Amino acid sequence: MTAARPGPAFSVHDIPFSTYGSWFGISPVVAENTHAEDLHLVSHQTGMHAVLRLTPLDGTGGRAPTRVEAVPDRLSWVGHEGRIDLAYETPDTVRLRGSGLNLRLLAAARDLTPFSGTYFYREPHADTYVFTSYETGRRYRITLLAGTVAETAGHQTLGSADRGVTIGAADGESWEIAVEEYETARRPYVASATFDQVVDAVRAAFTAFCDAVASWRSPDTPAAELAAYVLWSAAVRPQGFVTRTAVLMSKHWMDKVWSWDHCFNALALAAGDPELAWDQFVLPFDHQDESGALPDSVTHSEVLHNFVKPPIHGWAFGHLRQRLTGGVGPKQLTEAYDKLSRWTEFWLTMRRTPGAALPHYQHGNDSGWDNATTFDPERVVVTADLAAFLVLQLRALADLAQESGRLDDARRWTREADRTQAAMLDELWADGRFVARSADGGTTWGSSSLLDLMPIVLGEYLPEDISAALAHRLESHLTEHGLATEHPASPHYLSDGYWRGPIWAPSTVLIEDGLRRAGHHRLADDISARFRALCEASGFAENFDALTGSGLRDRAYTWTASSYLLLAQAHELRRPEPARTAVV
Protein backbone atom coordinates (compact mmCIF):
# COMPACT_ATOMS: atom_id res chain seq x y z
CA MET A 1 0.00 0.00 0.00
CA THR A 2 1.27 3.47 -0.80
CA ALA A 3 1.08 6.50 1.44
CA ALA A 4 0.82 9.03 -1.38
CA ARG A 5 -1.78 11.79 -1.22
CA PRO A 6 -5.13 10.14 -2.11
CA GLY A 7 -6.79 13.22 -3.63
CA PRO A 8 -10.07 14.87 -2.62
CA ALA A 9 -12.62 12.80 -0.69
CA PHE A 10 -16.23 13.00 -1.86
CA SER A 11 -19.66 11.51 -1.26
CA VAL A 12 -20.87 9.01 -3.85
CA HIS A 13 -24.40 10.25 -3.12
CA ASP A 14 -23.34 13.45 -4.89
CA ILE A 15 -20.59 12.39 -7.28
CA PRO A 16 -20.43 8.94 -8.89
CA PHE A 17 -17.18 6.99 -8.60
CA SER A 18 -15.78 6.48 -12.09
CA THR A 19 -12.67 6.99 -14.18
CA TYR A 20 -11.57 8.77 -17.34
CA GLY A 21 -12.96 7.02 -20.42
CA SER A 22 -15.41 4.68 -18.68
CA TRP A 23 -19.06 4.41 -19.65
CA PHE A 24 -20.07 3.18 -16.20
CA GLY A 25 -19.77 4.36 -12.63
CA ILE A 26 -20.41 3.09 -9.12
CA SER A 27 -23.20 5.02 -7.43
CA PRO A 28 -26.37 4.74 -5.35
CA VAL A 29 -28.09 7.04 -7.86
CA VAL A 30 -29.92 4.63 -10.16
CA ALA A 31 -32.33 7.01 -11.95
CA GLU A 32 -33.33 10.65 -11.95
CA ASN A 33 -33.55 11.77 -8.31
CA THR A 34 -33.61 8.12 -7.21
CA HIS A 35 -31.19 6.77 -4.60
CA ALA A 36 -30.89 3.05 -3.80
CA GLU A 37 -29.78 1.63 -0.47
CA ASP A 38 -26.84 -0.18 -2.12
CA LEU A 39 -24.22 1.04 -4.53
CA HIS A 40 -24.78 -0.09 -8.11
CA LEU A 41 -22.76 -0.46 -11.25
CA VAL A 42 -24.57 2.07 -13.43
CA SER A 43 -23.89 2.09 -17.17
CA HIS A 44 -24.51 4.99 -19.54
CA GLN A 45 -24.53 3.00 -22.76
CA THR A 46 -27.95 3.32 -24.43
CA GLY A 47 -29.04 5.53 -21.53
CA MET A 48 -28.64 5.41 -17.74
CA HIS A 49 -29.11 1.87 -16.47
CA ALA A 50 -28.39 0.30 -13.08
CA VAL A 51 -26.99 -3.13 -13.96
CA LEU A 52 -25.50 -4.72 -10.80
CA ARG A 53 -26.32 -4.21 -7.13
CA LEU A 54 -23.32 -4.46 -4.80
CA THR A 55 -24.06 -5.42 -1.18
CA PRO A 56 -21.42 -5.99 1.54
CA LEU A 57 -22.32 -8.93 3.82
CA ASP A 58 -21.22 -9.96 7.29
CA GLY A 59 -20.26 -13.47 8.38
CA THR A 60 -23.89 -14.49 8.88
CA GLY A 61 -24.89 -13.49 5.36
CA GLY A 62 -26.73 -10.37 6.47
CA ARG A 63 -26.14 -6.87 5.20
CA ALA A 64 -23.02 -5.49 6.88
CA PRO A 65 -23.23 -1.95 8.23
CA THR A 66 -20.52 0.00 6.44
CA ARG A 67 -19.58 3.55 5.58
CA VAL A 68 -18.61 4.33 2.01
CA GLU A 69 -15.42 6.30 1.43
CA ALA A 70 -14.36 7.62 -1.97
CA VAL A 71 -11.27 9.32 -3.35
CA PRO A 72 -10.33 9.46 -7.06
CA ASP A 73 -8.30 6.24 -7.02
CA ARG A 74 -10.41 4.03 -4.76
CA LEU A 75 -13.91 3.38 -3.44
CA SER A 76 -14.20 1.56 -0.10
CA TRP A 77 -16.88 -0.01 2.08
CA VAL A 78 -15.51 0.12 5.63
CA GLY A 79 -17.13 -1.81 8.49
CA HIS A 80 -16.29 -3.13 11.94
CA GLU A 81 -15.62 -6.63 10.56
CA GLY A 82 -13.54 -5.67 7.52
CA ARG A 83 -13.49 -3.69 4.30
CA ILE A 84 -13.96 -3.94 0.54
CA ASP A 85 -12.03 -1.78 -1.93
CA LEU A 86 -12.79 -1.10 -5.59
CA ALA A 87 -10.54 0.51 -8.22
CA TYR A 88 -10.58 0.88 -12.00
CA GLU A 89 -7.95 -1.13 -13.81
CA THR A 90 -9.09 0.13 -17.22
CA PRO A 91 -12.13 2.15 -18.32
CA ASP A 92 -14.14 -1.07 -18.74
CA THR A 93 -12.73 -3.15 -15.86
CA VAL A 94 -12.85 -2.74 -12.09
CA ARG A 95 -11.03 -4.78 -9.50
CA LEU A 96 -12.52 -5.49 -6.07
CA ARG A 97 -10.70 -6.82 -3.03
CA GLY A 98 -12.18 -7.64 0.37
CA SER A 99 -11.34 -9.05 3.77
CA GLY A 100 -13.64 -9.68 6.69
CA LEU A 101 -16.69 -8.86 4.54
CA ASN A 102 -18.30 -10.79 1.70
CA LEU A 103 -19.81 -9.15 -1.37
CA ARG A 104 -23.05 -10.05 -3.09
CA LEU A 105 -23.38 -8.97 -6.73
CA LEU A 106 -26.91 -9.28 -8.08
CA ALA A 107 -28.60 -8.14 -11.26
CA ALA A 108 -30.37 -4.88 -10.43
CA ALA A 109 -33.47 -6.01 -12.33
CA ARG A 110 -35.19 -9.14 -10.95
CA ASP A 111 -37.52 -9.55 -13.94
CA LEU A 112 -36.22 -11.05 -17.16
CA THR A 113 -38.50 -10.89 -20.20
CA PRO A 114 -37.81 -11.51 -23.90
CA PHE A 115 -37.12 -7.77 -24.22
CA SER A 116 -35.81 -6.53 -20.87
CA GLY A 117 -33.81 -7.45 -17.83
CA THR A 118 -30.52 -9.24 -17.22
CA TYR A 119 -29.74 -12.89 -17.94
CA PHE A 120 -27.12 -14.66 -15.78
CA TYR A 121 -25.02 -17.77 -16.35
CA ARG A 122 -21.75 -19.40 -15.33
CA GLU A 123 -19.18 -19.99 -18.04
CA PRO A 124 -18.50 -23.72 -18.32
CA HIS A 125 -15.45 -25.06 -16.44
CA ALA A 126 -14.45 -21.66 -15.06
CA ASP A 127 -14.87 -19.50 -11.97
CA THR A 128 -16.38 -16.88 -14.25
CA TYR A 129 -19.94 -15.55 -14.22
CA VAL A 130 -21.64 -13.39 -16.84
CA PHE A 131 -24.61 -11.01 -16.73
CA THR A 132 -25.98 -9.95 -20.12
CA SER A 133 -28.17 -6.84 -20.07
CA TYR A 134 -30.95 -6.03 -22.51
CA GLU A 135 -30.93 -2.38 -21.41
CA THR A 136 -27.27 -1.66 -22.16
CA GLY A 137 -26.72 -4.33 -24.79
CA ARG A 138 -23.50 -5.26 -22.99
CA ARG A 139 -22.14 -8.11 -20.87
CA TYR A 140 -20.68 -7.93 -17.38
CA ARG A 141 -18.24 -10.68 -16.44
CA ILE A 142 -17.07 -11.53 -12.93
CA THR A 143 -13.80 -13.43 -12.68
CA LEU A 144 -12.67 -14.87 -9.36
CA LEU A 145 -9.01 -14.07 -8.69
CA ALA A 146 -8.78 -15.11 -5.03
CA GLY A 147 -11.21 -16.47 -2.44
CA THR A 148 -14.34 -18.48 -3.10
CA VAL A 149 -17.79 -18.20 -4.58
CA ALA A 150 -19.87 -18.60 -1.45
CA GLU A 151 -23.23 -18.71 -3.22
CA THR A 152 -24.84 -18.37 -6.63
CA ALA A 153 -28.43 -17.55 -7.48
CA GLY A 154 -30.49 -17.59 -10.65
CA HIS A 155 -28.00 -19.42 -12.90
CA GLN A 156 -29.72 -19.67 -16.32
CA THR A 157 -33.04 -18.75 -14.67
CA LEU A 158 -35.82 -17.10 -16.66
CA GLY A 159 -38.68 -14.98 -15.35
CA SER A 160 -38.45 -13.26 -11.96
CA ALA A 161 -35.56 -14.18 -9.66
CA ASP A 162 -32.43 -12.99 -7.89
CA ARG A 163 -29.44 -13.54 -10.14
CA GLY A 164 -25.84 -13.30 -9.09
CA VAL A 165 -23.00 -14.45 -6.88
CA THR A 166 -21.63 -13.93 -3.38
CA ILE A 167 -17.85 -13.72 -3.05
CA GLY A 168 -16.00 -14.45 0.16
CA ALA A 169 -12.90 -15.96 1.76
CA ALA A 170 -11.84 -17.95 4.82
CA ASP A 171 -11.28 -16.06 8.08
CA GLY A 172 -8.19 -13.89 7.94
CA GLU A 173 -7.86 -14.18 4.19
CA SER A 174 -8.87 -11.84 1.40
CA TRP A 175 -10.80 -12.34 -1.80
CA GLU A 176 -10.49 -10.54 -5.13
CA ILE A 177 -12.47 -10.34 -8.35
CA ALA A 178 -12.47 -8.47 -11.66
CA VAL A 179 -15.69 -7.10 -13.20
CA GLU A 180 -15.63 -6.24 -16.91
CA GLU A 181 -18.09 -4.49 -19.23
CA TYR A 182 -17.74 -5.67 -22.83
CA GLU A 183 -19.72 -6.59 -25.93
CA THR A 184 -20.18 -10.13 -27.26
CA ALA A 185 -17.04 -12.03 -26.28
CA ARG A 186 -13.66 -11.49 -24.67
CA ARG A 187 -10.68 -13.68 -23.89
CA PRO A 188 -10.42 -14.90 -20.29
CA TYR A 189 -9.37 -12.19 -17.87
CA VAL A 190 -5.76 -12.34 -16.68
CA ALA A 191 -4.55 -9.90 -14.01
CA SER A 192 -1.55 -7.90 -15.20
CA ALA A 193 -1.04 -5.91 -11.99
CA THR A 194 -1.68 -6.25 -8.28
CA PHE A 195 -4.59 -4.40 -6.73
CA ASP A 196 -2.22 -1.88 -5.13
CA GLN A 197 -0.54 -1.27 -8.47
CA VAL A 198 -3.96 -0.62 -10.02
CA VAL A 199 -4.70 1.97 -7.32
CA ASP A 200 -1.29 3.62 -7.80
CA ALA A 201 -1.81 3.86 -11.57
CA VAL A 202 -5.21 5.54 -11.18
CA ARG A 203 -3.81 7.95 -8.61
CA ALA A 204 -0.98 8.90 -10.96
CA ALA A 205 -3.37 9.39 -13.89
CA PHE A 206 -5.71 11.65 -11.95
CA THR A 207 -2.85 13.62 -10.41
CA ALA A 208 -1.37 14.26 -13.86
CA PHE A 209 -4.76 15.46 -15.14
CA CYS A 210 -5.33 17.69 -12.13
CA ASP A 211 -1.84 19.17 -12.35
CA ALA A 212 -2.47 19.95 -16.02
CA VAL A 213 -5.90 21.59 -15.81
CA ALA A 214 -5.47 23.23 -12.38
CA SER A 215 -1.75 23.87 -12.09
CA TRP A 216 -2.56 27.31 -10.65
CA ARG A 217 -4.53 25.94 -7.67
CA SER A 218 -3.67 27.08 -4.16
CA PRO A 219 -5.10 26.81 -0.64
CA ASP A 220 -7.36 29.70 -1.66
CA THR A 221 -9.05 27.51 -4.31
CA PRO A 222 -9.96 24.51 -2.12
CA ALA A 223 -12.47 22.99 -4.54
CA ALA A 224 -10.15 22.89 -7.56
CA GLU A 225 -9.09 19.26 -7.19
CA LEU A 226 -12.65 18.04 -6.73
CA ALA A 227 -13.76 20.10 -9.75
CA ALA A 228 -11.01 18.43 -11.77
CA TYR A 229 -12.21 15.03 -10.58
CA VAL A 230 -15.79 15.78 -11.66
CA LEU A 231 -14.50 16.50 -15.18
CA TRP A 232 -12.00 13.63 -15.29
CA SER A 233 -14.46 11.03 -14.03
CA ALA A 234 -17.23 12.16 -16.41
CA ALA A 235 -15.09 11.62 -19.52
CA VAL A 236 -16.06 8.74 -21.83
CA ARG A 237 -14.17 7.17 -24.71
CA PRO A 238 -15.57 7.48 -28.26
CA GLN A 239 -18.48 5.10 -28.77
CA GLY A 240 -21.83 5.15 -30.54
CA PHE A 241 -22.72 8.70 -31.56
CA VAL A 242 -20.00 10.11 -29.32
CA THR A 243 -17.36 10.61 -31.98
CA ARG A 244 -14.57 11.90 -29.73
CA THR A 245 -13.48 11.57 -26.14
CA ALA A 246 -16.27 13.48 -24.45
CA VAL A 247 -16.94 14.96 -21.04
CA LEU A 248 -20.58 14.19 -20.32
CA MET A 249 -22.51 16.72 -18.31
CA SER A 250 -22.75 14.07 -15.62
CA LYS A 251 -22.51 10.36 -14.96
CA HIS A 252 -25.82 10.67 -13.16
CA TRP A 253 -28.97 11.11 -15.30
CA MET A 254 -27.74 14.19 -17.22
CA ASP A 255 -25.47 11.89 -19.19
CA LYS A 256 -25.34 13.82 -22.47
CA VAL A 257 -23.40 16.57 -24.23
CA TRP A 258 -25.71 19.53 -24.80
CA SER A 259 -24.79 22.03 -27.46
CA TRP A 260 -23.85 24.88 -25.19
CA ASP A 261 -22.74 23.07 -22.04
CA HIS A 262 -19.74 21.70 -23.93
CA CYS A 263 -18.30 25.19 -24.44
CA PHE A 264 -17.62 25.69 -20.73
CA ASN A 265 -15.89 22.33 -20.43
CA ALA A 266 -13.74 23.14 -23.45
CA LEU A 267 -12.65 26.45 -21.90
CA ALA A 268 -11.76 24.90 -18.56
CA LEU A 269 -9.67 22.18 -20.21
CA ALA A 270 -7.96 24.35 -22.81
CA ALA A 271 -4.71 25.29 -21.07
CA GLY A 272 -4.08 21.89 -19.51
CA ASP A 273 -5.35 19.45 -22.15
CA PRO A 274 -5.74 21.29 -25.46
CA GLU A 275 -6.58 18.19 -27.48
CA LEU A 276 -9.38 17.18 -25.13
CA ALA A 277 -10.60 20.80 -25.05
CA TRP A 278 -10.76 20.96 -28.84
CA ASP A 279 -12.71 17.71 -28.95
CA GLN A 280 -15.23 19.15 -26.49
CA PHE A 281 -15.75 22.25 -28.60
CA VAL A 282 -16.09 20.41 -31.90
CA LEU A 283 -18.08 17.33 -30.88
CA PRO A 284 -21.62 18.77 -31.43
CA PHE A 285 -20.47 20.15 -34.79
CA ASP A 286 -19.81 16.54 -35.89
CA HIS A 287 -23.61 16.26 -36.01
CA GLN A 288 -24.36 19.64 -37.62
CA ASP A 289 -27.26 19.15 -40.03
CA GLU A 290 -27.68 20.41 -43.59
CA SER A 291 -29.29 23.64 -42.39
CA GLY A 292 -26.23 24.41 -40.27
CA ALA A 293 -28.03 23.75 -36.98
CA LEU A 294 -26.36 21.99 -34.10
CA PRO A 295 -28.21 19.17 -32.36
CA ASP A 296 -29.79 19.82 -29.01
CA SER A 297 -27.76 17.00 -27.46
CA VAL A 298 -25.55 14.03 -28.21
CA THR A 299 -25.06 10.87 -26.20
CA HIS A 300 -24.14 7.24 -26.69
CA SER A 301 -27.21 6.10 -28.62
CA GLU A 302 -29.09 9.23 -29.69
CA VAL A 303 -28.69 12.60 -31.32
CA LEU A 304 -31.63 14.92 -30.64
CA HIS A 305 -32.58 17.67 -33.11
CA ASN A 306 -35.96 18.70 -31.66
CA PHE A 307 -34.45 21.88 -30.17
CA VAL A 308 -31.22 23.82 -30.61
CA LYS A 309 -29.15 25.77 -28.11
CA PRO A 310 -28.07 29.45 -28.12
CA PRO A 311 -25.20 30.53 -30.41
CA ILE A 312 -22.62 31.20 -27.70
CA HIS A 313 -19.97 29.46 -29.79
CA GLY A 314 -18.42 32.61 -31.26
CA TRP A 315 -17.97 33.96 -27.72
CA ALA A 316 -16.58 30.59 -26.63
CA PHE A 317 -14.20 30.24 -29.57
CA GLY A 318 -12.71 33.66 -28.95
CA HIS A 319 -11.88 32.67 -25.37
CA LEU A 320 -10.78 29.19 -26.44
CA ARG A 321 -8.18 30.63 -28.80
CA GLN A 322 -6.68 32.65 -25.97
CA ARG A 323 -6.61 29.69 -23.59
CA LEU A 324 -5.43 26.84 -25.81
CA THR A 325 -1.82 25.94 -25.11
CA GLY A 326 0.07 26.51 -28.36
CA GLY A 327 -2.81 28.44 -29.90
CA VAL A 328 -5.00 27.32 -32.78
CA GLY A 329 -3.38 26.02 -35.96
CA PRO A 330 -4.41 26.91 -39.54
CA LYS A 331 -6.36 23.68 -39.99
CA GLN A 332 -8.35 24.28 -36.81
CA LEU A 333 -9.00 27.90 -37.78
CA THR A 334 -10.41 26.80 -41.11
CA GLU A 335 -12.50 24.11 -39.45
CA ALA A 336 -13.84 26.55 -36.88
CA TYR A 337 -14.62 29.18 -39.51
CA ASP A 338 -16.57 26.74 -41.68
CA LYS A 339 -18.57 25.29 -38.78
CA LEU A 340 -19.32 28.65 -37.16
CA SER A 341 -20.32 30.11 -40.52
CA ARG A 342 -22.91 27.40 -41.10
CA TRP A 343 -24.21 27.70 -37.53
CA THR A 344 -24.53 31.46 -37.93
CA GLU A 345 -26.27 31.19 -41.29
CA PHE A 346 -28.86 28.93 -39.64
CA TRP A 347 -29.86 31.77 -37.32
CA LEU A 348 -29.80 34.36 -40.09
CA THR A 349 -31.82 32.34 -42.59
CA MET A 350 -33.87 29.73 -40.73
CA ARG A 351 -34.69 31.76 -37.63
CA ARG A 352 -35.54 35.19 -39.07
CA THR A 353 -39.04 35.78 -40.32
CA PRO A 354 -39.32 37.52 -43.72
CA GLY A 355 -38.11 41.10 -43.47
CA ALA A 356 -37.01 40.72 -39.83
CA ALA A 357 -33.65 41.98 -38.65
CA LEU A 358 -33.52 39.79 -35.54
CA PRO A 359 -33.73 36.00 -35.11
CA HIS A 360 -36.13 34.22 -32.78
CA TYR A 361 -36.31 31.25 -30.48
CA GLN A 362 -39.09 28.69 -30.99
CA HIS A 363 -39.17 27.55 -27.38
CA GLY A 364 -37.44 28.33 -24.10
CA ASN A 365 -35.39 25.15 -24.60
CA ASP A 366 -33.68 26.81 -27.60
CA SER A 367 -32.27 29.44 -25.26
CA GLY A 368 -30.97 26.88 -22.75
CA TRP A 369 -33.21 28.61 -20.15
CA ASP A 370 -36.05 26.15 -20.66
CA ASN A 371 -38.77 27.61 -18.40
CA ALA A 372 -37.53 31.17 -17.82
CA THR A 373 -40.36 33.63 -17.25
CA THR A 374 -39.33 35.54 -20.39
CA PHE A 375 -41.19 32.78 -22.25
CA ASP A 376 -44.40 32.90 -20.19
CA PRO A 377 -46.46 35.07 -22.59
CA GLU A 378 -45.27 33.23 -25.71
CA ARG A 379 -42.58 30.73 -26.67
CA VAL A 380 -41.79 31.80 -30.27
CA VAL A 381 -40.10 35.06 -29.41
CA VAL A 382 -37.38 37.54 -30.32
CA THR A 383 -35.10 38.16 -27.34
CA ALA A 384 -32.14 40.39 -26.67
CA ASP A 385 -29.92 37.60 -25.33
CA LEU A 386 -30.14 35.77 -28.66
CA ALA A 387 -29.33 38.95 -30.59
CA ALA A 388 -26.35 39.64 -28.33
CA PHE A 389 -24.91 36.14 -28.70
CA LEU A 390 -25.35 36.34 -32.46
CA VAL A 391 -23.57 39.72 -32.59
CA LEU A 392 -20.58 38.24 -30.77
CA GLN A 393 -20.56 35.27 -33.12
CA LEU A 394 -20.71 37.53 -36.17
CA ARG A 395 -17.80 39.60 -34.86
CA ALA A 396 -15.80 36.42 -34.18
CA LEU A 397 -16.42 35.32 -37.76
CA ALA A 398 -15.36 38.72 -39.06
CA ASP A 399 -12.07 38.40 -37.18
CA LEU A 400 -11.50 34.88 -38.50
CA ALA A 401 -12.31 35.95 -42.05
CA GLN A 402 -9.95 38.91 -41.82
CA GLU A 403 -7.18 36.70 -40.46
CA SER A 404 -7.56 34.16 -43.26
CA GLY A 405 -7.70 36.75 -46.05
CA ARG A 406 -11.43 36.44 -46.72
CA LEU A 407 -11.83 40.21 -46.80
CA ASP A 408 -15.25 40.30 -48.47
CA ASP A 409 -16.55 37.85 -45.87
CA ALA A 410 -15.06 39.95 -43.10
CA ARG A 411 -16.88 43.04 -44.30
CA ARG A 412 -20.15 41.09 -44.69
CA TRP A 413 -19.98 39.64 -41.16
CA THR A 414 -19.12 43.04 -39.72
CA ARG A 415 -22.06 44.70 -41.48
CA GLU A 416 -24.38 41.97 -40.24
CA ALA A 417 -23.08 42.36 -36.68
CA ASP A 418 -23.60 46.12 -36.79
CA ARG A 419 -27.11 45.74 -38.22
CA THR A 420 -28.09 43.10 -35.67
CA GLN A 421 -26.83 45.14 -32.75
CA ALA A 422 -28.53 48.28 -34.02
CA ALA A 423 -31.82 46.39 -34.45
CA MET A 424 -31.51 44.92 -30.96
CA LEU A 425 -31.14 48.38 -29.43
CA ASP A 426 -33.81 49.93 -31.63
CA GLU A 427 -36.46 47.21 -31.29
CA LEU A 428 -35.84 45.68 -27.84
CA TRP A 429 -34.47 48.48 -25.61
CA ALA A 430 -37.38 50.35 -24.04
CA ASP A 431 -37.73 52.42 -20.87
CA GLY A 432 -34.30 51.48 -19.56
CA ARG A 433 -34.55 47.72 -20.07
CA PHE A 434 -34.56 45.01 -22.69
CA VAL A 435 -37.89 43.45 -23.61
CA ALA A 436 -38.92 40.36 -25.56
CA ARG A 437 -41.17 40.51 -28.60
CA SER A 438 -43.53 38.10 -30.25
CA ALA A 439 -42.05 36.74 -33.48
CA ASP A 440 -45.50 37.05 -35.04
CA GLY A 441 -46.18 40.69 -34.26
CA GLY A 442 -45.23 43.79 -32.37
CA THR A 443 -46.31 42.79 -28.85
CA THR A 444 -43.48 43.25 -26.33
CA TRP A 445 -43.06 42.45 -22.64
CA GLY A 446 -40.51 42.46 -19.89
CA SER A 447 -39.97 39.93 -17.15
CA SER A 448 -38.10 39.45 -13.90
CA SER A 449 -35.84 36.84 -15.48
CA LEU A 450 -32.08 37.23 -15.50
CA LEU A 451 -32.31 36.23 -19.16
CA ASP A 452 -33.46 39.78 -20.00
CA LEU A 453 -30.12 41.07 -18.68
CA MET A 454 -27.91 38.70 -20.65
CA PRO A 455 -27.02 41.31 -23.33
CA ILE A 456 -24.32 42.39 -20.87
CA VAL A 457 -22.28 39.69 -22.65
CA LEU A 458 -21.65 42.30 -25.35
CA GLY A 459 -19.29 43.96 -22.89
CA GLU A 460 -17.23 46.64 -24.57
CA TYR A 461 -19.64 46.82 -27.54
CA LEU A 462 -22.51 48.16 -25.42
CA PRO A 463 -23.21 51.89 -25.09
CA GLU A 464 -22.09 53.02 -21.62
CA ASP A 465 -25.55 54.07 -20.46
CA ILE A 466 -27.06 50.69 -21.37
CA SER A 467 -24.13 48.85 -19.81
CA ALA A 468 -24.58 50.83 -16.58
CA ALA A 469 -28.33 50.18 -16.52
CA LEU A 470 -27.81 46.45 -16.97
CA ALA A 471 -25.16 46.36 -14.26
CA HIS A 472 -27.52 48.14 -11.87
CA ARG A 473 -30.31 45.65 -12.55
CA LEU A 474 -27.91 42.72 -12.21
CA GLU A 475 -27.02 43.82 -8.69
CA SER A 476 -30.66 43.41 -7.69
CA HIS A 477 -30.49 39.71 -8.69
CA LEU A 478 -27.52 39.09 -6.39
CA THR A 479 -28.19 37.01 -3.30
CA GLU A 480 -25.59 35.98 -0.73
CA HIS A 481 -24.70 33.08 -3.03
CA GLY A 482 -24.89 34.56 -6.52
CA LEU A 483 -27.14 35.56 -9.39
CA ALA A 484 -30.72 34.34 -9.06
CA THR A 485 -32.17 33.51 -12.47
CA GLU A 486 -35.54 34.94 -11.41
CA HIS A 487 -35.59 38.02 -9.22
CA PRO A 488 -36.14 36.84 -5.63
CA ALA A 489 -38.95 39.37 -5.17
CA SER A 490 -40.81 38.09 -8.23
CA PRO A 491 -44.13 36.29 -7.63
CA HIS A 492 -42.84 33.66 -10.09
CA TYR A 493 -39.69 32.92 -8.06
CA LEU A 494 -39.32 29.23 -7.13
CA SER A 495 -36.49 27.95 -4.95
CA ASP A 496 -36.18 24.79 -7.05
CA GLY A 497 -37.75 26.21 -10.17
CA TYR A 498 -35.00 25.34 -12.65
CA TRP A 499 -34.51 28.66 -14.50
CA ARG A 500 -37.11 30.46 -12.38
CA GLY A 501 -34.85 31.25 -9.43
CA PRO A 502 -31.85 28.96 -8.89
CA ILE A 503 -28.27 30.03 -9.53
CA TRP A 504 -26.67 28.47 -12.61
CA ALA A 505 -23.03 28.30 -13.65
CA PRO A 506 -23.26 29.33 -17.36
CA SER A 507 -25.21 32.52 -16.75
CA THR A 508 -22.72 33.38 -14.00
CA VAL A 509 -19.68 32.95 -16.25
CA LEU A 510 -21.20 34.77 -19.22
CA ILE A 511 -22.35 37.72 -17.11
CA GLU A 512 -19.09 37.94 -15.15
CA ASP A 513 -17.14 38.06 -18.42
CA GLY A 514 -19.42 40.67 -19.99
CA LEU A 515 -19.28 42.91 -16.91
CA ARG A 516 -15.51 42.68 -16.81
CA ARG A 517 -15.16 43.55 -20.50
CA ALA A 518 -17.56 46.46 -19.98
CA GLY A 519 -15.40 47.82 -17.17
CA HIS A 520 -17.63 46.84 -14.21
CA HIS A 521 -14.80 45.10 -12.38
CA ARG A 522 -16.12 45.47 -8.82
CA LEU A 523 -19.41 43.79 -9.64
CA ALA A 524 -17.66 41.11 -11.70
CA ASP A 525 -15.31 40.39 -8.78
CA ASP A 526 -18.26 40.14 -6.41
CA ILE A 527 -20.16 37.71 -8.63
CA SER A 528 -17.05 35.56 -9.09
CA ALA A 529 -16.33 35.46 -5.35
CA ARG A 530 -19.90 34.50 -4.44
CA PHE A 531 -20.07 31.71 -7.00
CA ARG A 532 -16.68 30.29 -6.01
CA ALA A 533 -17.71 30.29 -2.34
CA LEU A 534 -20.98 28.61 -3.32
CA CYS A 535 -19.17 25.74 -5.06
CA GLU A 536 -16.68 25.39 -2.22
CA ALA A 537 -19.57 25.01 0.23
CA SER A 538 -22.12 23.10 -1.85
CA GLY A 539 -20.21 21.26 -4.56
CA PHE A 540 -20.94 21.16 -8.27
CA ALA A 541 -24.66 20.71 -8.57
CA GLU A 542 -26.63 21.39 -11.74
CA ASN A 543 -27.99 24.50 -10.02
CA PHE A 544 -28.35 25.96 -6.53
CA ASP A 545 -31.06 27.41 -4.31
CA ALA A 546 -30.39 31.14 -4.63
CA LEU A 547 -31.38 31.90 -1.03
CA THR A 548 -29.87 28.93 0.88
CA GLY A 549 -27.04 27.90 -1.44
CA SER A 550 -28.11 24.24 -1.36
CA GLY A 551 -27.25 22.14 -4.40
CA LEU A 552 -30.20 21.09 -6.57
CA ARG A 553 -31.00 18.46 -9.20
CA ASP A 554 -28.02 16.53 -10.63
CA ARG A 555 -25.24 16.92 -8.07
CA ALA A 556 -22.22 16.18 -10.29
CA TYR A 557 -22.52 18.61 -13.20
CA THR A 558 -19.41 19.21 -15.24
CA TRP A 559 -20.20 22.70 -16.54
CA THR A 560 -20.52 23.80 -12.92
CA ALA A 561 -17.12 22.30 -12.12
CA SER A 562 -15.66 23.92 -15.26
CA SER A 563 -17.14 27.28 -14.36
CA TYR A 564 -15.56 27.09 -10.92
CA LEU A 565 -12.19 26.29 -12.51
CA LEU A 566 -12.51 29.19 -14.95
CA LEU A 567 -13.40 31.72 -12.27
CA ALA A 568 -10.90 30.37 -9.74
CA GLN A 569 -8.04 30.43 -12.23
CA ALA A 570 -8.88 33.96 -13.33
CA HIS A 571 -9.03 35.06 -9.70
CA GLU A 572 -5.65 33.47 -8.95
CA LEU A 573 -4.05 35.12 -11.98
CA ARG A 574 -5.42 38.54 -11.04
CA ARG A 575 -3.86 38.40 -7.59
CA PRO A 576 -0.45 40.03 -7.05
CA GLU A 577 2.32 37.47 -7.45
CA PRO A 578 3.52 37.48 -3.82
CA ALA A 579 -0.03 36.74 -2.62
CA ARG A 580 -0.18 33.41 -4.39
CA THR A 581 0.68 30.30 -2.43
CA ALA A 582 1.58 27.19 -4.38
CA VAL A 583 0.06 23.80 -3.58
CA VAL A 584 2.57 21.44 -2.01
mmCIF file of C-alpha atoms in Angstrom, residues 32 45 51 104 142 156 174 211 272 323 348 391 468 495 500 549 551 575:
data_model
loop_
_atom_site.group_PDB
_atom_site.id
_atom_site.type_symbol
_atom_site.label_atom_id
_atom_site.label_comp_id
_atom_site.label_asym_id
_atom_site.label_seq_id
_atom_site.Cartn_x
_atom_site.Cartn_y
_atom_site.Cartn_z
ATOM 1 C CA GLU A 32 -33.333 10.655 -11.946
ATOM 2 C CA GLN A 45 -24.528 3.003 -22.764
ATOM 3 C CA VAL A 51 -26.992 -3.129 -13.958
ATOM 4 C CA ARG A 104 -23.052 -10.050 -3.093
ATOM 5 C CA ILE A 142 -17.066 -11.532 -12.933
ATOM 6 C CA GLN A 156 -29.724 -19.672 -16.323
ATOM 7 C CA SER A 174 -8.874 -11.839 1.404
ATOM 8 C CA ASP A 211 -1.842 19.166 -12.345
ATOM 9 C CA GLY A 272 -4.076 21.889 -19.506
ATOM 10 C CA ARG A 323 -6.605 29.690 -23.587
ATOM 11 C CA LEU A 348 -29.796 34.356 -40.089
ATOM 12 C CA VAL A 391 -23.573 39.719 -32.588
ATOM 13 C CA ALA A 468 -24.584 50.830 -16.584
ATOM 14 C CA SER A 495 -36.487 27.953 -4.945
ATOM 15 C CA ARG A 500 -37.115 30.461 -12.377
ATOM 16 C CA GLY A 549 -27.045 27.896 -1.442
ATOM 17 C CA GLY A 551 -27.246 22.137 -4.404
ATOM 18 C CA ARG A 575 -3.860 38.403 -7.589
#
